Coordinates of C-alpha atoms and ligand atoms in Angstrom, one line a residue:
M12 CA 94.4 105.0 69.8
K13 CA 95.9 106.5 73.0
E14 CA 98.1 104.5 75.3
Y15 CA 96.1 105.3 78.5
R16 CA 92.5 104.1 78.6
G17 CA 91.3 104.3 82.1
F18 CA 88.3 103.7 84.4
M19 CA 88.2 105.0 88.0
L20 CA 86.1 103.6 90.8
D21 CA 85.5 105.3 94.1
S22 CA 85.4 102.5 96.7
V23 CA 85.4 105.0 99.7
R24 CA 82.2 106.9 99.7
H25 CA 80.5 103.5 99.1
F26 CA 82.4 100.3 98.6
Q27 CA 81.8 97.4 96.3
S28 CA 82.3 93.6 96.8
T29 CA 85.4 92.2 95.1
D30 CA 83.0 90.1 93.0
E31 CA 81.3 93.3 91.7
I32 CA 84.7 94.9 91.0
K33 CA 85.7 91.8 89.0
K34 CA 82.5 91.9 87.1
L35 CA 83.2 95.5 86.1
I36 CA 86.8 94.6 85.2
D37 CA 85.4 91.9 82.8
A38 CA 83.4 94.6 81.0
I39 CA 86.1 97.2 80.8
A40 CA 88.7 94.6 79.6
L41 CA 86.3 93.6 76.8
L42 CA 85.8 97.3 75.9
G43 CA 89.6 97.9 75.5
F44 CA 90.4 99.7 78.7
N45 CA 93.9 99.1 80.1
K46 CA 94.0 101.0 83.4
F47 CA 91.9 100.6 86.6
H48 CA 92.3 103.6 88.9
W49 CA 91.2 102.5 92.3
H50 CA 90.2 105.4 94.7
L51 CA 90.9 103.9 98.1
T52 CA 91.3 106.8 100.5
D53 CA 89.3 110.0 101.2
D54 CA 87.6 112.0 103.9
Q55 CA 84.9 109.5 104.5
G56 CA 86.9 106.3 104.7
W57 CA 90.1 104.3 104.3
R58 CA 89.9 101.0 102.5
F59 CA 93.5 99.7 102.3
A60 CA 94.3 97.2 105.1
S61 CA 97.5 98.4 106.6
D62 CA 99.9 96.3 108.7
R63 CA 102.1 99.3 109.4
F64 CA 99.4 101.6 110.6
P65 CA 96.6 99.4 112.2
R66 CA 94.7 102.5 113.5
L67 CA 93.7 103.0 109.9
N68 CA 92.0 99.7 109.9
T69 CA 89.8 100.6 112.8
V70 CA 89.4 104.3 113.2
A71 CA 89.7 105.4 109.6
A72 CA 87.9 102.6 107.9
V73 CA 84.5 103.1 109.5
R74 CA 82.3 106.2 109.7
P75 CA 79.6 106.4 112.3
Y76 CA 76.8 106.9 109.7
S77 CA 76.4 108.2 106.2
D78 CA 74.5 111.3 105.3
F79 CA 74.6 111.6 101.6
G80 CA 71.2 113.1 101.3
K81 CA 68.8 110.5 100.1
T82 CA 71.5 107.9 100.3
L83 CA 71.3 107.8 104.1
I84 CA 72.7 105.0 106.2
R85 CA 72.0 105.3 109.9
E86 CA 74.6 102.9 111.1
P87 CA 78.4 102.5 111.0
Y88 CA 79.6 102.1 107.5
G89 CA 83.0 100.8 106.4
R90 CA 85.1 98.0 105.2
L91 CA 88.7 97.3 104.3
Y92 CA 90.1 95.5 101.3
S93 CA 92.5 92.9 102.8
K94 CA 95.9 92.6 101.2
D95 CA 94.8 89.2 99.8
E96 CA 91.7 90.8 98.2
M97 CA 93.8 93.6 96.7
R98 CA 96.4 91.2 95.3
D99 CA 93.6 89.1 93.9
I100 CA 92.2 92.2 92.1
V101 CA 95.7 93.1 90.8
S102 CA 96.2 89.6 89.5
Y103 CA 92.7 89.4 88.0
C104 CA 93.3 92.7 86.2
S105 CA 96.8 91.7 85.1
G106 CA 95.3 88.6 83.4
K107 CA 93.2 90.9 81.3
G108 CA 95.9 93.4 80.4
I109 CA 94.9 96.0 82.9
E110 CA 97.1 97.8 85.3
V111 CA 95.7 98.8 88.7
I112 CA 96.6 102.3 89.7
P113 CA 96.0 102.9 93.5
E114 CA 95.3 106.4 94.8
I115 CA 96.2 107.8 98.2
E116 CA 94.7 111.3 98.4
M117 CA 96.9 114.1 99.8
P118 CA 97.1 116.7 101.2
G119 CA 93.4 117.3 101.0
H120 CA 90.6 114.7 101.2
T121 CA 92.4 113.2 104.1
G122 CA 89.7 113.3 106.8
A123 CA 89.8 109.6 107.4
L124 CA 93.6 109.4 107.7
L125 CA 93.6 112.4 110.0
S126 CA 90.9 110.9 112.2
A127 CA 93.4 108.1 112.9
F128 CA 96.5 110.3 113.1
P129 CA 95.5 113.8 114.3
S130 CA 99.2 114.6 114.8
L131 CA 99.4 115.0 111.0
S132 CA 97.0 118.0 111.1
C133 CA 97.9 121.6 111.6
G134 CA 98.1 122.1 115.4
G135 CA 97.5 118.3 115.9
K136 CA 93.9 118.9 116.5
K137 CA 91.3 116.1 116.7
V138 CA 89.7 115.5 113.3
R139 CA 86.5 113.5 112.7
I140 CA 86.0 111.2 109.8
K141 CA 83.5 112.8 107.5
T142 CA 80.0 111.5 107.0
H143 CA 78.8 113.5 104.0
Q144 CA 79.9 115.0 100.7
G145 CA 82.1 118.0 100.5
V146 CA 85.4 119.7 100.3
F147 CA 86.8 119.9 103.8
R148 CA 89.3 122.2 105.6
D149 CA 90.9 119.3 107.4
V150 CA 94.1 118.7 105.4
L151 CA 97.5 117.4 106.1
C152 CA 100.0 119.8 107.8
I153 CA 102.7 119.6 105.1
A154 CA 105.2 121.5 107.2
R155 CA 105.7 118.5 109.4
E156 CA 108.4 115.9 108.6
E157 CA 106.2 113.3 110.2
T158 CA 103.6 113.9 107.5
F159 CA 106.1 113.2 104.7
E160 CA 107.4 110.1 106.6
T161 CA 103.9 108.7 107.1
V162 CA 102.9 109.3 103.5
T163 CA 106.0 107.7 102.1
A164 CA 105.7 104.7 104.5
L165 CA 102.1 104.3 103.2
I166 CA 103.3 104.5 99.7
D167 CA 105.9 101.8 100.4
E168 CA 103.1 99.6 101.8
F169 CA 100.9 100.2 98.7
L170 CA 103.8 99.5 96.4
E171 CA 104.1 96.0 97.9
I172 CA 100.6 95.3 96.6
F173 CA 100.4 97.4 93.4
P174 CA 103.4 96.7 91.1
G175 CA 102.3 99.0 88.3
E176 CA 104.0 102.0 86.7
F177 CA 101.5 104.7 87.7
F178 CA 100.6 105.9 91.2
H179 CA 97.9 108.5 92.0
I180 CA 98.5 111.0 94.8
G181 CA 95.4 113.2 94.6
G182 CA 96.3 116.8 95.0
D183 CA 92.8 118.2 94.4
E184 CA 90.5 120.4 96.4
T185 CA 92.8 121.4 99.3
P186 CA 91.6 124.5 101.2
P187 CA 94.6 126.2 102.8
D188 CA 92.5 127.7 105.7
H189 CA 94.4 125.8 108.4
W190 CA 97.8 126.4 106.8
K191 CA 97.1 130.1 107.1
S192 CA 96.9 129.9 110.9
C193 CA 99.5 127.2 111.5
P194 CA 102.8 128.4 112.9
D195 CA 104.7 125.5 111.3
C196 CA 103.2 126.1 107.9
Q197 CA 103.7 129.8 108.1
R198 CA 107.4 129.3 109.2
K199 CA 108.0 126.9 106.3
M200 CA 106.4 129.3 103.8
R201 CA 108.7 132.1 105.0
E202 CA 111.7 129.9 104.7
L203 CA 110.7 129.0 101.2
G204 CA 109.9 132.6 100.3
L205 CA 106.4 131.6 99.2
E206 CA 103.1 133.5 99.6
D207 CA 101.0 131.3 97.3
Y208 CA 99.3 128.4 99.0
S209 CA 99.1 126.3 95.8
A210 CA 102.8 126.7 95.3
Y211 CA 103.3 125.7 98.9
Q212 CA 101.2 122.6 98.4
N213 CA 103.4 121.7 95.4
I214 CA 106.6 121.8 97.4
F215 CA 105.1 118.8 99.3
M216 CA 103.6 117.2 96.2
N217 CA 106.9 117.5 94.3
R218 CA 108.7 115.7 97.2
V219 CA 106.3 112.9 96.9
I220 CA 106.6 112.8 93.1
D221 CA 110.3 112.7 93.5
Y222 CA 110.0 109.8 96.0
L223 CA 107.9 107.8 93.6
A224 CA 110.3 108.6 90.8
G225 CA 113.1 107.1 92.9
K226 CA 111.0 103.9 93.1
G227 CA 110.6 103.9 89.3
R228 CA 107.0 105.0 89.5
R229 CA 105.1 107.8 87.7
A230 CA 102.9 110.0 89.8
I231 CA 99.5 111.2 88.7
V232 CA 97.9 114.3 90.3
W233 CA 94.5 116.0 89.7
N234 CA 94.9 119.2 87.7
D235 CA 94.1 121.4 90.6
S236 CA 97.8 121.0 91.4
V237 CA 98.9 122.9 88.3
K238 CA 97.8 126.3 89.7
G239 CA 100.9 126.8 91.9
G240 CA 103.0 127.1 88.8
N241 CA 105.8 124.9 90.2
L242 CA 104.5 121.4 89.7
D243 CA 107.3 118.9 88.8
K244 CA 107.0 118.1 85.1
R245 CA 107.5 114.4 85.9
A246 CA 103.9 114.4 87.3
I247 CA 101.1 113.5 85.0
I248 CA 98.1 115.7 85.5
Q249 CA 94.6 114.3 85.4
Y250 CA 92.5 117.0 83.8
W251 CA 89.1 117.0 85.4
K252 CA 88.6 120.8 86.0
E253 CA 87.7 122.2 82.7
R254 CA 88.6 125.5 81.0
D255 CA 91.9 125.5 82.9
R256 CA 94.5 127.6 81.1
A257 CA 97.2 126.7 83.5
S258 CA 96.8 123.0 82.6
V259 CA 97.0 123.8 78.9
D260 CA 100.2 125.7 79.5
F261 CA 101.6 122.8 81.5
I262 CA 100.8 120.4 78.7
N263 CA 102.1 122.7 76.0
S264 CA 105.4 123.1 77.8
G265 CA 106.1 119.4 78.1
G266 CA 103.9 118.2 80.9
R267 CA 101.8 115.0 80.4
A268 CA 98.1 114.6 81.0
I269 CA 95.2 112.2 81.2
L270 CA 91.9 113.8 80.3
S271 CA 88.8 113.3 82.4
P272 CA 86.8 116.5 81.7
F273 CA 84.0 116.2 84.3
S274 CA 81.2 117.3 82.1
Y275 CA 81.9 114.5 79.6
C276 CA 83.2 111.6 81.6
Y277 CA 82.2 111.8 85.2
L278 CA 79.8 108.9 85.0
D279 CA 78.2 109.5 88.4
Y280 CA 76.2 112.4 86.9
D281 CA 72.7 111.5 85.8
Y282 CA 72.1 110.9 82.1
S283 CA 70.0 114.0 82.0
I284 CA 73.1 116.0 82.8
T285 CA 75.7 114.0 81.0
P286 CA 73.8 112.2 78.2
L287 CA 75.3 109.4 76.1
N288 CA 75.6 111.6 73.0
R289 CA 77.8 114.0 75.0
V290 CA 80.0 111.2 76.2
Y291 CA 80.3 109.9 72.7
S292 CA 81.6 113.3 71.5
L293 CA 84.6 113.2 73.8
K294 CA 88.0 113.8 72.2
P295 CA 91.5 113.3 73.6
S296 CA 92.3 117.0 73.1
L297 CA 91.8 120.4 74.6
R298 CA 91.3 123.9 73.2
G299 CA 94.6 125.7 73.0
L300 CA 96.9 122.7 72.7
T301 CA 99.8 123.1 70.3
D302 CA 100.8 120.2 68.0
E303 CA 103.5 119.4 70.6
G304 CA 101.0 119.6 73.4
K305 CA 98.6 117.2 71.7
K306 CA 101.4 114.6 71.8
N307 CA 101.5 115.0 75.6
I308 CA 98.0 113.6 76.1
L309 CA 98.4 110.1 77.3
G310 CA 94.7 109.2 77.0
L311 CA 91.3 109.3 78.6
E312 CA 89.8 108.1 81.9
A313 CA 86.2 107.9 83.1
P314 CA 85.8 108.2 86.9
I315 CA 82.7 107.2 88.8
W316 CA 82.3 108.7 92.3
T317 CA 80.0 106.9 94.6
E318 CA 78.6 109.4 97.1
Y319 CA 75.2 108.6 95.8
I320 CA 75.8 105.1 94.6
D321 CA 75.3 102.5 97.4
N322 CA 74.3 99.5 95.3
D323 CA 75.5 97.6 92.3
E324 CA 72.4 98.1 90.3
K325 CA 72.7 101.9 90.4
L326 CA 76.4 101.7 89.7
E327 CA 75.9 99.6 86.6
R328 CA 73.0 101.7 85.4
L329 CA 75.2 104.8 85.4
L330 CA 78.0 103.0 83.7
F331 CA 76.1 101.2 81.0
P332 CA 76.0 102.2 78.2
R333 CA 78.1 105.4 78.8
I334 CA 81.2 103.4 79.5
I335 CA 81.0 102.0 76.0
A336 CA 81.0 105.6 74.6
V337 CA 84.1 106.3 76.7
S338 CA 85.8 103.2 75.4
K339 CA 85.1 104.3 71.8
A340 CA 86.5 107.7 72.5
A341 CA 89.6 106.2 74.2
L342 CA 90.2 103.9 71.3
G343 CA 89.7 106.8 68.8
E344 CA 86.7 105.0 67.3
N345 CA 84.0 107.6 67.9
D346 CA 84.0 109.4 64.6
G347 CA 81.0 107.5 63.2
P348 CA 77.4 108.7 63.3
Y349 CA 75.8 108.5 66.7
E350 CA 72.9 106.4 65.3
E351 CA 75.3 103.8 64.2
F352 CA 76.9 103.8 67.6
L353 CA 73.4 103.2 69.2
R354 CA 73.1 100.1 67.0
E355 CA 76.5 99.0 68.1
I356 CA 75.5 99.2 71.7
K357 CA 72.8 96.7 71.2
E358 CA 75.2 94.2 69.7
M359 CA 77.8 95.0 72.5
R360 CA 75.2 94.5 75.2
G361 CA 74.8 90.9 74.0
R362 CA 78.5 90.3 74.1
L363 CA 78.9 91.9 77.5
G364 CA 76.4 89.7 79.3
G365 CA 74.5 90.5 82.4
Y366 CA 74.9 94.1 83.3
V367 CA 72.1 96.5 84.3
F368 CA 71.7 99.2 81.5
E369 CA 70.0 102.5 81.9
D370 CA 66.6 102.6 80.2
E371 CA 67.2 103.5 76.6
R372 CA 64.7 106.4 76.7
R373 CA 67.0 108.2 79.1
W374 CA 70.3 107.8 77.1
T375 CA 70.1 110.8 74.8
K376 CA 69.5 114.4 75.8
T377 CA 66.0 115.8 75.3
R378 CA 64.9 119.4 75.5
L379 CA 63.8 119.5 79.2
S380 CA 66.0 116.7 80.6
Y381 CA 69.0 118.9 81.2
A382 CA 67.3 121.5 83.4
A383 CA 65.3 118.9 85.2
G384 CA 68.4 116.9 85.8
W385 CA 70.2 119.8 87.5
L386 CA 67.3 120.6 89.7
R387 CA 67.2 117.0 90.8
F388 CA 70.9 117.0 91.4
V389 CA 70.7 120.1 93.6
R390 CA 67.8 118.7 95.5
D391 CA 69.5 115.3 96.1
N392 CA 73.1 116.4 96.7
Y393 CA 73.1 119.8 98.4
T394 CA 72.2 118.3 101.8
A395 CA 72.1 120.2 105.1
G396 CA 75.4 118.6 106.1
Y397 CA 77.1 119.8 102.9
I398 CA 75.7 123.4 103.1
R399 CA 76.7 123.7 106.8
E400 CA 80.2 122.5 106.0
Q401 CA 80.6 125.0 103.3
L402 CA 79.1 127.9 105.3
F403 CA 80.6 127.2 108.7
G404 CA 83.4 124.8 108.2
K405 CA 81.9 122.5 110.8
D406 CA 81.4 118.8 110.5
Y407 CA 77.7 118.0 110.6
L408 CA 76.7 115.5 113.2
P409 CA 72.9 115.2 113.6
G410 CA 71.9 114.6 117.2
N411 CA 75.4 115.5 118.4
K412 CA 75.4 119.2 118.1
Ligands
LIG517 C1 87.7 115.6 91.8 O1 86.7 115.4 91.2 N1 87.7 116.2 92.9 C2 89.0 115.1 91.3
LIG518 ZN1 100.5 123.2 109.3

């Protein structure tokens, strides 16, 4: 059994009530998870109530509408988790042996933060909070000292609420487009003698990792950050991008990792794409790991992203029963025959109580379900807003352009 058995919930793209979060905590505790990774900041919203930076509570917490394809909300959408609510979640989790790991995304996925503090962007330009799915070019200007000071002040405020050992600082999907034309970023790169943008990103990430280490905390970053080749080995990488040789090298040479290979344990994907039998086959290892490298795998984590999940029923349907398969994998108890596991699920369902489970006929992969699932995924997710953003780098505001 691995020491890290995690579940991640995205409360930004769509949020959940604290009652629903506690209900999910009840289930994951019973299933043997010991980490709750809480995704609280992103392009489309900011959910942490801040005393230090009140603009986050107004400007960054609410987007004017949501255009996630079929999950369309035509009115302002947002909420904050108050400090009392977050403390309550921390204490509820602690009572069940679960550590809460907060995440502040940086330097990408910062559209909401930048909408409140445009001075943290390259050139200080106005940035809109995002209203749809995507990877956006609006990222932090990491040449500015103000950026580091703001980020560390935020970390301090988070640490008052979240006392755990681990702290997630994002590091994924950061297009360098604005850094390429920013005089401050270009000057800084020249001073550092760097030409590679991933390495430049890591200069900033390493400073934040060091800051957290100074506070006795261990930073986690998504495995995109390994690419620069200079990531501080004190960081723990979260491996979501698969077939990534640089990550394997990082782990073999002493770096630690949590595994969340997206095609096995991103539980927001439909069952036709990521069927239960695939999740059940998850192993806490990677091709190419040495014996030494294998020891550097701390464990597994299943994230659920909520771009297309705006209600508790859908959230639970996607989680159950696949989260049971993740728990078996994290506990190292998924060696038995799949048919036996299916029987176990029935028994476990009774013990868990009132959760919405996916229809049993959809659990296991069938011949046509995979292709049909991807077609449905493209139809539902590759919305006009997403495609325009990717093609033109423009935010998509229907009726406003
Ligand atoms: C991620 O899925 N962008 C970590
Ligand atoms: Zn810049």
